[in-house]
């Protein structure tokens, strides 16, 4: 066999390998915080398993999930039907993909063995976890003190620490808004009276910063 023929065979083998690997992967989409027994999909139908009727199976077709050691099973696969459901373990996107809050894609992966041995294949299943607006944006501190001199020019900018929201996309922080509120607090009134008695006065302003994310009322 000459070099050209060898290259042709190698390319053909690589092509078959790529197609085979692609056929042994399946992606699903599931929203976080779903209750138990929500149907995600049917692996037997989605894999398009056309079994050769001439192959005699030693046992009925079965689907056996293979979880990584220590993993909490967030989905279950019905052994006989291949249907996939959520379990009683809550799918928390922020916990599952902790440390990558700014990433829009979060995956949960398992492998499923298709049995018996006569038709054995190992299928990689990826679940894209969709974010829901289940977290409120928060500042590190509920009170932020800013000292502004009375002769400060208009439109002077003062930095405010950023808030944090583990949700992403439209569920994350959309904008900040200042709301001016008049508050009468006995302690502040007492302090004002004290300074007025010494010929001085002090003016307090309270501003509330509202954070808005999707579906926030």
mmCIF file of N, CA and C in Angstrom, residues 187-204:
data_model
loop_
_atom_site.group_PDB
_atom_site.id
_atom_site.type_symbol
_atom_site.label_atom_id
_atom_site.label_comp_id
_atom_site.label_asym_id
_atom_site.label_seq_id
_atom_site.Cartn_x
_atom_site.Cartn_y
_atom_site.Cartn_z
ATOM 1 N N UNK A 187 -32.088 59.798 67.019
ATOM 2 C CA UNK A 187 -30.673 59.972 67.304
ATOM 3 C C UNK A 187 -30.083 61.101 66.455
ATOM 4 N N UNK A 188 -30.504 61.187 65.197
ATOM 5 C CA UNK A 188 -30.011 62.245 64.327
ATOM 6 C C UNK A 188 -30.529 63.587 64.801
ATOM 7 N N UNK A 189 -31.802 63.656 65.195
ATOM 8 C CA UNK A 189 -32.378 64.900 65.704
ATOM 9 C C UNK A 189 -31.629 65.366 66.943
ATOM 10 N N UNK A 190 -31.311 64.439 67.847
ATOM 11 C CA UNK A 190 -30.578 64.792 69.058
ATOM 12 C C UNK A 190 -29.202 65.335 68.714
ATOM 13 N N UNK A 191 -28.554 64.752 67.718
ATOM 14 C CA UNK A 191 -27.229 65.224 67.323
ATOM 15 C C UNK A 191 -27.324 66.611 66.693
ATOM 16 N N UNK A 192 -28.384 66.859 65.905
ATOM 17 C CA UNK A 192 -28.577 68.178 65.319
ATOM 18 C C UNK A 192 -28.781 69.230 66.397
ATOM 19 N N UNK A 193 -29.582 68.927 67.413
ATOM 20 C CA UNK A 193 -29.817 69.870 68.504
ATOM 21 C C UNK A 193 -28.537 70.169 69.261
ATOM 22 N N UNK A 194 -27.717 69.131 69.437
ATOM 23 C CA UNK A 194 -26.466 69.313 70.158
ATOM 24 C C UNK A 194 -25.549 70.273 69.404
ATOM 25 N N UNK A 195 -25.448 70.107 68.089
ATOM 26 C CA UNK A 195 -24.567 70.971 67.302
ATOM 27 C C UNK A 195 -25.146 72.383 67.173
ATOM 28 N N UNK A 196 -26.468 72.496 67.140
ATOM 29 C CA UNK A 196 -27.071 73.816 67.047
ATOM 30 C C UNK A 196 -26.837 74.623 68.318
ATOM 31 N N UNK A 197 -26.773 73.950 69.457
ATOM 32 C CA UNK A 197 -26.540 74.640 70.715
ATOM 33 C C UNK A 197 -25.121 75.204 70.799
ATOM 34 N N UNK A 198 -24.220 74.691 70.018
ATOM 35 C CA UNK A 198 -22.842 75.188 70.005
ATOM 36 C C UNK A 198 -22.601 76.150 68.852
ATOM 37 N N UNK A 199 -23.679 76.560 68.185
ATOM 38 C CA UNK A 199 -23.551 77.500 67.085
ATOM 39 C C UNK A 199 -23.209 76.844 65.774
ATOM 40 N N UNK A 200 -23.258 75.532 65.705
ATOM 41 C CA UNK A 200 -22.956 74.824 64.470
ATOM 42 C C UNK A 200 -24.187 74.026 64.033
ATOM 43 N N UNK A 201 -24.199 73.617 62.842
ATOM 44 C CA UNK A 201 -25.289 72.763 62.360
ATOM 45 C C UNK A 201 -24.720 71.715 61.415
ATOM 46 N N UNK A 202 -25.415 70.622 61.329
ATOM 47 C CA UNK A 202 -24.980 69.545 60.435
ATOM 48 C C UNK A 202 -26.207 69.019 59.694
ATOM 49 N N UNK A 203 -26.067 68.829 58.404
ATOM 50 C CA UNK A 203 -27.179 68.382 57.581
ATOM 51 C C UNK A 203 -26.922 66.955 57.115
ATOM 52 N N UNK A 204 -27.912 66.132 57.283
ATOM 53 C CA UNK A 204 -27.803 64.737 56.871
ATOM 54 C C UNK A 204 -28.745 64.467 55.717
#
